[in-house]
CSV table of C-alpha atoms in Angstrom, one decimal:
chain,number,residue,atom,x,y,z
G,26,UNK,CA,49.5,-13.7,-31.8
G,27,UNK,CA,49.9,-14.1,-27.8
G,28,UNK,CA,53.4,-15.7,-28.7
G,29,UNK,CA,54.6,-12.5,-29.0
G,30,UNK,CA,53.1,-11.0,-26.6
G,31,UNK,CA,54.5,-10.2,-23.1
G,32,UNK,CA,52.0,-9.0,-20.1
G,33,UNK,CA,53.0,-5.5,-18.4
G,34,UNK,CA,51.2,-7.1,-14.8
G,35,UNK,CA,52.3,-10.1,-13.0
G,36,UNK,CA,49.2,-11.2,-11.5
G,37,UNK,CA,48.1,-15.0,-11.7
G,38,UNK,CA,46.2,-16.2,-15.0
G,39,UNK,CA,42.2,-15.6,-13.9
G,40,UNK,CA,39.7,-17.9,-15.1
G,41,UNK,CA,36.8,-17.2,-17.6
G,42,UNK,CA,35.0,-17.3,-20.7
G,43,UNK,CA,34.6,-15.1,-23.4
G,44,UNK,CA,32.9,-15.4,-26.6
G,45,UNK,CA,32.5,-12.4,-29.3
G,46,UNK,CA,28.8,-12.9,-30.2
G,47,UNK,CA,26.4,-10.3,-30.9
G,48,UNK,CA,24.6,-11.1,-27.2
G,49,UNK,CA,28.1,-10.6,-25.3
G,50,UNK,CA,29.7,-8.0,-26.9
G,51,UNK,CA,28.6,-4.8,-27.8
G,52,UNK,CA,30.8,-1.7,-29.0
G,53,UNK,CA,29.4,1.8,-29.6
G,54,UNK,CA,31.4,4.4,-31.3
G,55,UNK,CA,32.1,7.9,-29.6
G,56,UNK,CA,32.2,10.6,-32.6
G,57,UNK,CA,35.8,12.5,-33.0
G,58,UNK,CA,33.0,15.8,-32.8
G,59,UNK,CA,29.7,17.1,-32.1
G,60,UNK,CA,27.8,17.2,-36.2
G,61,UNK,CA,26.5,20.6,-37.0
G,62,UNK,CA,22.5,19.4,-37.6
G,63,UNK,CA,22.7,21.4,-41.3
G,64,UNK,CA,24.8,20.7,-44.4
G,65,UNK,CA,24.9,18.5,-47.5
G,66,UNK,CA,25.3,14.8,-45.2
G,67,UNK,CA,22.8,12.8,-43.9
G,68,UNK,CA,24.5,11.3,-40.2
G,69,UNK,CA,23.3,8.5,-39.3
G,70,UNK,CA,23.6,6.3,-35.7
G,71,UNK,CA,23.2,2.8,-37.1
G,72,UNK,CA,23.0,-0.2,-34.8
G,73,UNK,CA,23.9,-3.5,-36.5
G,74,UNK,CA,23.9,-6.9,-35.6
G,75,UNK,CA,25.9,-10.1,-37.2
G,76,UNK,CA,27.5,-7.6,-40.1
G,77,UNK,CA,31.2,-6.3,-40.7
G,78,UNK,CA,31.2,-2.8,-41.3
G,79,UNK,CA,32.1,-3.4,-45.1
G,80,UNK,CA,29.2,-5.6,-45.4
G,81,UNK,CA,27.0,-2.5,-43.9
G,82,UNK,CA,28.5,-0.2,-46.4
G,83,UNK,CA,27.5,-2.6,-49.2
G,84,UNK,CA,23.8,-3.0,-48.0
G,85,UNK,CA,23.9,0.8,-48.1
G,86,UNK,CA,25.2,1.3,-51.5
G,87,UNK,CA,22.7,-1.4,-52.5
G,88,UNK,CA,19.6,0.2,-50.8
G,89,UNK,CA,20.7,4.0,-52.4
G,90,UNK,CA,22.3,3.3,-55.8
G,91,UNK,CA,25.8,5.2,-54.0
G,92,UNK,CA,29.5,3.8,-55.0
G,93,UNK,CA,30.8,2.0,-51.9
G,94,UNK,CA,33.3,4.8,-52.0
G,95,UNK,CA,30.8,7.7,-51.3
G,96,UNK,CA,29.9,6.1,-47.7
G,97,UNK,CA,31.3,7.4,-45.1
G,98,UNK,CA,32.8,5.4,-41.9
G,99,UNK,CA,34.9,6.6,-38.7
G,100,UNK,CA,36.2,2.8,-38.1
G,101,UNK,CA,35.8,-0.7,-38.6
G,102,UNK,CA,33.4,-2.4,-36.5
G,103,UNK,CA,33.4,-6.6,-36.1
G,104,UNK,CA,30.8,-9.0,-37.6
G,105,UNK,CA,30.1,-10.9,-34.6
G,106,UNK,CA,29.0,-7.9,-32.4
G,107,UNK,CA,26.1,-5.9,-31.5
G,108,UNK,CA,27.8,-2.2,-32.7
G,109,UNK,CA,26.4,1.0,-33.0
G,110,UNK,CA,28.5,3.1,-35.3
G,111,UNK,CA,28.3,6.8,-37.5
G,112,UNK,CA,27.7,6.9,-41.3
G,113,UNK,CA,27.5,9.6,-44.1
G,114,UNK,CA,26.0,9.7,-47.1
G,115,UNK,CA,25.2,12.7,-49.1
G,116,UNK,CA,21.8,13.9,-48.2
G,117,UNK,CA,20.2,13.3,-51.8
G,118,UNK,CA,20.0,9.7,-51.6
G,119,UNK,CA,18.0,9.6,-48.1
G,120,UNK,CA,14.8,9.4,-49.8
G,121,UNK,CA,16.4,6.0,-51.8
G,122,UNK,CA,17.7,5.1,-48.2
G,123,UNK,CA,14.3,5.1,-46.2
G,124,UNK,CA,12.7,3.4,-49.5
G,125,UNK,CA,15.1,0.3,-50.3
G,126,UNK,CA,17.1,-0.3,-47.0
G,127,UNK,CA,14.8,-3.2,-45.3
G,128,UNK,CA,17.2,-5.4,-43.8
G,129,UNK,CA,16.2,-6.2,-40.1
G,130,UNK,CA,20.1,-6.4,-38.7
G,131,UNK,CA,20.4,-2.5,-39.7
G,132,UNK,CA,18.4,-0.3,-37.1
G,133,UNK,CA,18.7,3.7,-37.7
G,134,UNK,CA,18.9,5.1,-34.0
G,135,UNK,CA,19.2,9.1,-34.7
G,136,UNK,CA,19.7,11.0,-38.0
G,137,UNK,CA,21.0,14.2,-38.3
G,138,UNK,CA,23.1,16.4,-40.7
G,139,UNK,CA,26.6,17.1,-41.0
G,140,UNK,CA,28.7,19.5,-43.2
G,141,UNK,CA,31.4,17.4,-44.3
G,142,UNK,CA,31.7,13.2,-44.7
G,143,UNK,CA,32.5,11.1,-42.1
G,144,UNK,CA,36.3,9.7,-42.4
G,145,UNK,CA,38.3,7.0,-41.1
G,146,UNK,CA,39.9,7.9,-37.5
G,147,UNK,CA,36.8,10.9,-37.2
G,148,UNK,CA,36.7,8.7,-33.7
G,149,UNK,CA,36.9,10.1,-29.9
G,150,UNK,CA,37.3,6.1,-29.0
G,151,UNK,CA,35.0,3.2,-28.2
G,152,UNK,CA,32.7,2.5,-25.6
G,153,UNK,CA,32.6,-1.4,-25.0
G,154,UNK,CA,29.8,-4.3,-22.7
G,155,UNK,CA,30.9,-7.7,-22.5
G,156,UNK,CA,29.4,-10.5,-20.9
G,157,UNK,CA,31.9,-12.9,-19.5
G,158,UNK,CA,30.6,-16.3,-18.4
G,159,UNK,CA,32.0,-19.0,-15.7
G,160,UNK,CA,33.9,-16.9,-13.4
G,161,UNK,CA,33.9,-17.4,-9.7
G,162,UNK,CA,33.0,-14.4,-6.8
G,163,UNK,CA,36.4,-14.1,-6.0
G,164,UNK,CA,38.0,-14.1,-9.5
G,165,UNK,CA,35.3,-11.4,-9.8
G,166,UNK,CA,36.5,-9.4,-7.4
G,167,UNK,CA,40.2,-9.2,-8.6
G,168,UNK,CA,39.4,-8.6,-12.1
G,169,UNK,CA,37.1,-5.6,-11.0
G,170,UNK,CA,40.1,-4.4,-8.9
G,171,UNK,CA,42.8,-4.7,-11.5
G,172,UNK,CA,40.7,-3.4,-13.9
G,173,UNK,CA,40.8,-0.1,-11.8
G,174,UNK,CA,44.2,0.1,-11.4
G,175,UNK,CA,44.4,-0.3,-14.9
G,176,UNK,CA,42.7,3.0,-15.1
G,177,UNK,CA,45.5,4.7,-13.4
G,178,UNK,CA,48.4,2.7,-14.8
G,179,UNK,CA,47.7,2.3,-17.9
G,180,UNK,CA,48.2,-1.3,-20.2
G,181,UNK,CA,50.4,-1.5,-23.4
G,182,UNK,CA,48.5,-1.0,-26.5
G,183,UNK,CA,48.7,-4.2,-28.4
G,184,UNK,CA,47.1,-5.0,-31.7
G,185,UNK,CA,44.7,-7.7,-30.7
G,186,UNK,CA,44.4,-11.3,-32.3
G,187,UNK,CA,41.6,-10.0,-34.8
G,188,UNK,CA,44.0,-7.8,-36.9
G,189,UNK,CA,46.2,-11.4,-37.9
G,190,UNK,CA,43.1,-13.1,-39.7
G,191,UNK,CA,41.5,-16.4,-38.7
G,192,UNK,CA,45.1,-18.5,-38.7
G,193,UNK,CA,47.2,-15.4,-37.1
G,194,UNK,CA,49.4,-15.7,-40.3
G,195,UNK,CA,48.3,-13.1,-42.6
G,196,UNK,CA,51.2,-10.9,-41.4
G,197,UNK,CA,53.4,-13.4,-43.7
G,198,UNK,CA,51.6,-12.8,-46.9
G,199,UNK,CA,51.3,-9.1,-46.1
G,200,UNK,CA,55.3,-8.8,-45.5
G,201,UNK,CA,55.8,-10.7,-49.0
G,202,UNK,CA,53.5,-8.1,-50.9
G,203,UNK,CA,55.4,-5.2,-48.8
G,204,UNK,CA,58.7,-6.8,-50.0
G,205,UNK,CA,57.3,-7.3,-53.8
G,206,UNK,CA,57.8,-3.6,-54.5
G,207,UNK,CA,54.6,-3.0,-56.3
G,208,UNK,CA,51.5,-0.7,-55.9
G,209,UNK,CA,49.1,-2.2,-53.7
G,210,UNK,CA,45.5,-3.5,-55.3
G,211,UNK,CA,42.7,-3.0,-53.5
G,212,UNK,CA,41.8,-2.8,-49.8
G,213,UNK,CA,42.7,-6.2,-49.0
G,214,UNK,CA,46.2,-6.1,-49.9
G,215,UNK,CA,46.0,-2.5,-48.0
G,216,UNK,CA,44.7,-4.6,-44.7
G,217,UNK,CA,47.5,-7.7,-45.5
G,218,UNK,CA,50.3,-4.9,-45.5
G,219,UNK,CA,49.3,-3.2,-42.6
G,220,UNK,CA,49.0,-7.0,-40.6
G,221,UNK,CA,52.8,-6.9,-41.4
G,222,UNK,CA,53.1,-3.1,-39.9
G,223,UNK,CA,50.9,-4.2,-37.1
G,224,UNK,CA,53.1,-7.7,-36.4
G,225,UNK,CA,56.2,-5.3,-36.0
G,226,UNK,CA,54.8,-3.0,-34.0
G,227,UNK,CA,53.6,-5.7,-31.5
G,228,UNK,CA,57.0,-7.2,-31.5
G,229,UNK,CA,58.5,-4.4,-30.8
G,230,UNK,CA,56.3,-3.7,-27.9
G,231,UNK,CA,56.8,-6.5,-26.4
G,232,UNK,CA,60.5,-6.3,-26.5
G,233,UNK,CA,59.8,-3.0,-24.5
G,234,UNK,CA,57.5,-4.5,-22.0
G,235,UNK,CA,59.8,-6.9,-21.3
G,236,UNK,CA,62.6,-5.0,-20.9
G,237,UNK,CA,60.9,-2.6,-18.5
G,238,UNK,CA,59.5,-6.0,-16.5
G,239,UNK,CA,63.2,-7.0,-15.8
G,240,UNK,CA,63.8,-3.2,-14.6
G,241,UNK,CA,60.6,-3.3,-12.2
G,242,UNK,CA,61.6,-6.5,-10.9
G,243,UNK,CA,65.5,-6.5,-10.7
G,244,UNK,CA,68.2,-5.2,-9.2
G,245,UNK,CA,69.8,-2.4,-10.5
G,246,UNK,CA,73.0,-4.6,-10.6
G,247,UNK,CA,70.9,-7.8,-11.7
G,248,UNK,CA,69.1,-5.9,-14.5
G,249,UNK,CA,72.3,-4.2,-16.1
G,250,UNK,CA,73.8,-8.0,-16.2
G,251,UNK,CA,70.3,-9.2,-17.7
G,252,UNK,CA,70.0,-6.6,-20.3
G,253,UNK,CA,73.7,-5.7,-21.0
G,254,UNK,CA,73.2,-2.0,-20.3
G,255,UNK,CA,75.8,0.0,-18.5
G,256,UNK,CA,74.8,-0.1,-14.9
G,257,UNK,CA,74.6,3.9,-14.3
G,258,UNK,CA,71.4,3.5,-17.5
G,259,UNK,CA,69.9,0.7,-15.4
G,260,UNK,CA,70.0,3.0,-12.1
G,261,UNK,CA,68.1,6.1,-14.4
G,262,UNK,CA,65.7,4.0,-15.2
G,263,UNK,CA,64.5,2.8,-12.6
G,264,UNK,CA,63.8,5.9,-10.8
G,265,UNK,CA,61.1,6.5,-13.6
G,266,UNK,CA,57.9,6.4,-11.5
G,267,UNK,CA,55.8,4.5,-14.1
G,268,UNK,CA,56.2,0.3,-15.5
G,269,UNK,CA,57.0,1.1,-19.0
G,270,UNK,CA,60.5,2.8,-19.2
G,271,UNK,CA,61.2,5.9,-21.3
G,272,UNK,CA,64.7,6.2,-23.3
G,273,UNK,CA,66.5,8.9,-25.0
G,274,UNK,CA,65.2,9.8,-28.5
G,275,UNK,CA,62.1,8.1,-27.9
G,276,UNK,CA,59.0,9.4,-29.5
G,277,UNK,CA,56.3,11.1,-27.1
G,278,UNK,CA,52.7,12.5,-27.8
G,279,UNK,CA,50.5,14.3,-25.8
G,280,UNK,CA,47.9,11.8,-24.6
G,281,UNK,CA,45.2,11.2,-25.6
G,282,UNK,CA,46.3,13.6,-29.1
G,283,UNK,CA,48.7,16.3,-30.6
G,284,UNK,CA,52.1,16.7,-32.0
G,285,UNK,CA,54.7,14.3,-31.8
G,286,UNK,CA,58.3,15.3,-29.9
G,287,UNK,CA,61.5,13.5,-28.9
G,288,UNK,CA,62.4,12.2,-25.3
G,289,UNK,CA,65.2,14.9,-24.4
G,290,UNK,CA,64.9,15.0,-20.6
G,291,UNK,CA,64.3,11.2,-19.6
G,292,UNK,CA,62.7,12.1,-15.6
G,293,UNK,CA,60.8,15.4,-16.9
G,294,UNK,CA,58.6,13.2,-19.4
G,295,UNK,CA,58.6,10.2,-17.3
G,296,UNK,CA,56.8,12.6,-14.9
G,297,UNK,CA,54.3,13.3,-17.9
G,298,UNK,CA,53.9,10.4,-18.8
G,299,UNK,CA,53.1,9.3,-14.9
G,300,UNK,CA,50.6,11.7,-14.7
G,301,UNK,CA,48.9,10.3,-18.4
G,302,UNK,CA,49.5,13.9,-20.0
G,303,UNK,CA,51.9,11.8,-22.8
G,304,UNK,CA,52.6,8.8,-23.8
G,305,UNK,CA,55.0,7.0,-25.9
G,306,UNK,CA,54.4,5.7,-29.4
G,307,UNK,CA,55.9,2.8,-31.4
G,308,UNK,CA,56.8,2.7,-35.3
G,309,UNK,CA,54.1,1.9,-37.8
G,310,UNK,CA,57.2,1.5,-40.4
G,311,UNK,CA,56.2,2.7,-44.3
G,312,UNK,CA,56.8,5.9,-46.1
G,313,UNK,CA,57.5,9.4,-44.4
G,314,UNK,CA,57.2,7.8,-41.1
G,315,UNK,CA,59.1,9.3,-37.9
G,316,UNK,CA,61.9,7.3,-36.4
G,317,UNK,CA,63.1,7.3,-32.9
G,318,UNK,CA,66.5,8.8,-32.3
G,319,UNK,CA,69.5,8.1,-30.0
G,320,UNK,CA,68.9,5.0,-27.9
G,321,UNK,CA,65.3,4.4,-28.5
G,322,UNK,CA,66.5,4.5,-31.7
G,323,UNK,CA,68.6,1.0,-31.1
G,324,UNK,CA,65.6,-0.4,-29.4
G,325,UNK,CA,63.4,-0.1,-32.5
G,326,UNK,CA,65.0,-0.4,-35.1
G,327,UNK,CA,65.1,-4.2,-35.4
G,328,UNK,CA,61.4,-4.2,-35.8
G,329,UNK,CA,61.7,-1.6,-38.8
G,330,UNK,CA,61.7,-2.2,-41.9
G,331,UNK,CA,62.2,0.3,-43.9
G,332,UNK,CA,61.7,-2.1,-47.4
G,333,UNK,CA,57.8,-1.0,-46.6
G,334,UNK,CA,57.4,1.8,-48.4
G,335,UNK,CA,53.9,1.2,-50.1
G,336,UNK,CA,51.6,2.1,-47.4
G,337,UNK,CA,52.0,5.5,-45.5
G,338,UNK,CA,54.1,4.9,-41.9
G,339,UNK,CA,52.8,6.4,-38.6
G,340,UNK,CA,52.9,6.6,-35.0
G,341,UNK,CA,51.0,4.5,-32.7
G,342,UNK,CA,50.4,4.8,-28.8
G,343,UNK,CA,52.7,2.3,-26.9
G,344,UNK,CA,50.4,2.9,-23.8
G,345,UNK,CA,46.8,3.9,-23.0
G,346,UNK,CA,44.6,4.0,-20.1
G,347,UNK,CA,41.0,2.4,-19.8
G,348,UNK,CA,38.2,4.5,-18.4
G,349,UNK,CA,35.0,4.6,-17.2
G,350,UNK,CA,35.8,0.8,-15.9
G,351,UNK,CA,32.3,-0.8,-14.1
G,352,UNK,CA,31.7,-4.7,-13.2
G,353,UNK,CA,28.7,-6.1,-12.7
G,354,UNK,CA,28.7,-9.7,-11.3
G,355,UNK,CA,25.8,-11.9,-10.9
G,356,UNK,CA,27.1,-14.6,-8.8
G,357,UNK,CA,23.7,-17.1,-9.7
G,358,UNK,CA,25.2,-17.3,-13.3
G,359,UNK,CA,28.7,-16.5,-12.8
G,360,UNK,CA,28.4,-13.8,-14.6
G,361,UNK,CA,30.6,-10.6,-15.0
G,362,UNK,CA,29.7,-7.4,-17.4
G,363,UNK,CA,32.5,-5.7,-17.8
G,364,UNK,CA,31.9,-2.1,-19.3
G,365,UNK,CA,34.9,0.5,-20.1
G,366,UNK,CA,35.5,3.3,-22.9
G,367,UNK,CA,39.4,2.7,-24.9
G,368,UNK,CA,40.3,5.4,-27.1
G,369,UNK,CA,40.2,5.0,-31.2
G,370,UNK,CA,42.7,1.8,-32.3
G,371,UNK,CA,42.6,0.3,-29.1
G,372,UNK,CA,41.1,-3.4,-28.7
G,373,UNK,CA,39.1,-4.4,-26.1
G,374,UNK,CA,40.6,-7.7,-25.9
G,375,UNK,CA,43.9,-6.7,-25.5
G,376,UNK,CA,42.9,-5.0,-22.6
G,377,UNK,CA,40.8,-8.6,-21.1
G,378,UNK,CA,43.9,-10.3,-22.0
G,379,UNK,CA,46.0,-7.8,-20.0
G,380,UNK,CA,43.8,-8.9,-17.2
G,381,UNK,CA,43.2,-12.9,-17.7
G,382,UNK,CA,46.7,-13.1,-19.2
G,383,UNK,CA,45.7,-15.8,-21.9
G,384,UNK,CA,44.9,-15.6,-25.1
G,385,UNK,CA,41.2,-15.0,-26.1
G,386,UNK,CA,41.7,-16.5,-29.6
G,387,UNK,CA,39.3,-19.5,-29.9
């Protein structure tokens, strides 16, 4: 999908490897909220090895006799990776659990009890370890410096290459169910559907990056000619203290959750935004979703489509910020760890790729 991408920094490429294997990458979930210890749901803190999150819900359902739709899961957590992620299951079938469930790629960390299920998006964010292999001291160096600045500047928020399927194309078939006007079967049509939402909204990012890019790097005079935008917009803009440029009518949240609002006063939220108390958000396009307005509204409406009406539309952030960003590099192996926390939705290769500017996709 990196043909549609466009990089927010203008570092040179840096060199490395990565591999997503269950000894280099490892993903823990951070729960949305604390569980209450009492109720009718048995929590648990499962770590998993080589297994998808459906294929863990199946073994479960398996081991207790449950219907794969009484399991309960904050997100979706990759087969090849070491993951720890949150489960419920009503509190009846534990005695099934600790008698049938026997696999060795399923450990149970903690157990506790919770009041209601777990549901998809119950999910603070992500805290990630990987293991990158053949990069030199100083590449090293200037990945573990960028990676801090990402921290204060933020990175756009791109779908990463595992939401397109192994050939990057399932976007395609997705769009022609979208466009076939009938009622989606089953969770793989859901997940081909929302590729196609996804593929949009990553366009349209990019568009936005770029646009911003030739702003940051311009002349005010140079950029209106460029973009074809009245020179006295081009000035405004730039005086925005952050990359990624804010327009009138664009969609706003306050970061890292809450309500959406509408860009009204361009400087006043790009100060907000500088200071990572909002951030933008792009269209997920399907039913009931919230447009932009005004200009923004221009900007995004090529990547709408508003023939997708069988899945429910949303908001997505444009822009997040990495934390808790440490490097570890042992020089013997050239060998980096790289550990950081993203919030819920965000990829953690987006954020590498942000950084090595190529894409990861073997």
């Amino acid at each position: 999908m990196n043909h549609i991408k466009t990089y927010a920094y203008d570092h040179s490429p840096l060199h490395f490897d990565f591999k997503q294997t269950i000894e280099r990458f490892f993903v823990e979930e951070i729960p949305l909220y604390d569980f209450t210890g009492i109720g009718n749901f048995l929590i648990l803190k499962i770590k998993k090895t080589d297994m998808s999150t459906w294929k863990l819900v199946t073994v479960l359902a398996k081991a207790t006799g449950l219907q794969e739709r009484d399991i309960g899961y904050a997100g979706l957590k990759d087969k090849n990776a070491t993951t720890i992620q949150y489960i419920s299951l009503p509190k009846r079938y534990e005695k099934e659990l600790n008698k049938n469930l026997t696999t060795e790629r399923v450990e149970i960390l903690e157990r506790t009890y919770n009041k209601a299920p777990i549901k998809i998006g119950h999910l603070k964010g992500n805290r990630f370890s990987i293991v990158l292999h053949k990069i030199n001291e100083k590449d090293a160096k200037f990945f573990n410096t960028t990676a801090k600045k990402m921290q204060v500047d933020g990175i756009p928020n791109y779908y990463g290459y595992q939401r397109f399927g192994e050939d990057s194309q399932s976007y395609l078939q997705g769009k022609e169910i979208a466009h076939s006007g009938k009622k989606l079967k089953g969770s793989k049509e859901k997940l081909l559907v929302s590729a196609y939402q996804s593929h949009l909204f990553n366009k349209w990012l990019a568009s936005r990056v770029k646009l911003s890019a030739v702003i940051a790097k311009e002349k005010p005079d140079s950029a209106a000619k460029k973009l074809k935008y009245p020179p006295e917009l081009v000035k405004v803009l730039a005086k925005q203290p952050q990359f990624f440029k804010l327009f009138l009518g664009d969609i706003i949240m306050p970061y890292p959750y809450g309500k959406p609002n509408y860009v009204k006063d361009m400087m006043q939220s790009a100060l907000a935004f500088k200071q990572a108390k909002i951030s933008p958000t792009g269209l997920l396009c399907g039913a009931n979703a919230m447009r932009a307005k005004s200009d923004a509204y221009h900007l995004e409406e090529p990547f709408d489509d508003t023939e997708l009406s069988s899945l429910k539309g949303d908001r997505r952030f444009a822009w997040i910020w990495p934390k808790e960003v440490e490097t570890t590099y042992q020089k013997e192996q050239q060998k980096l760890t790289v550990d950081f926390y993203l919030p819920k939705g965000a990829y953690a290769t987006t954020f590498l790729e942000e950084i090595g500017k190529f894409s990861l996709k073997s």
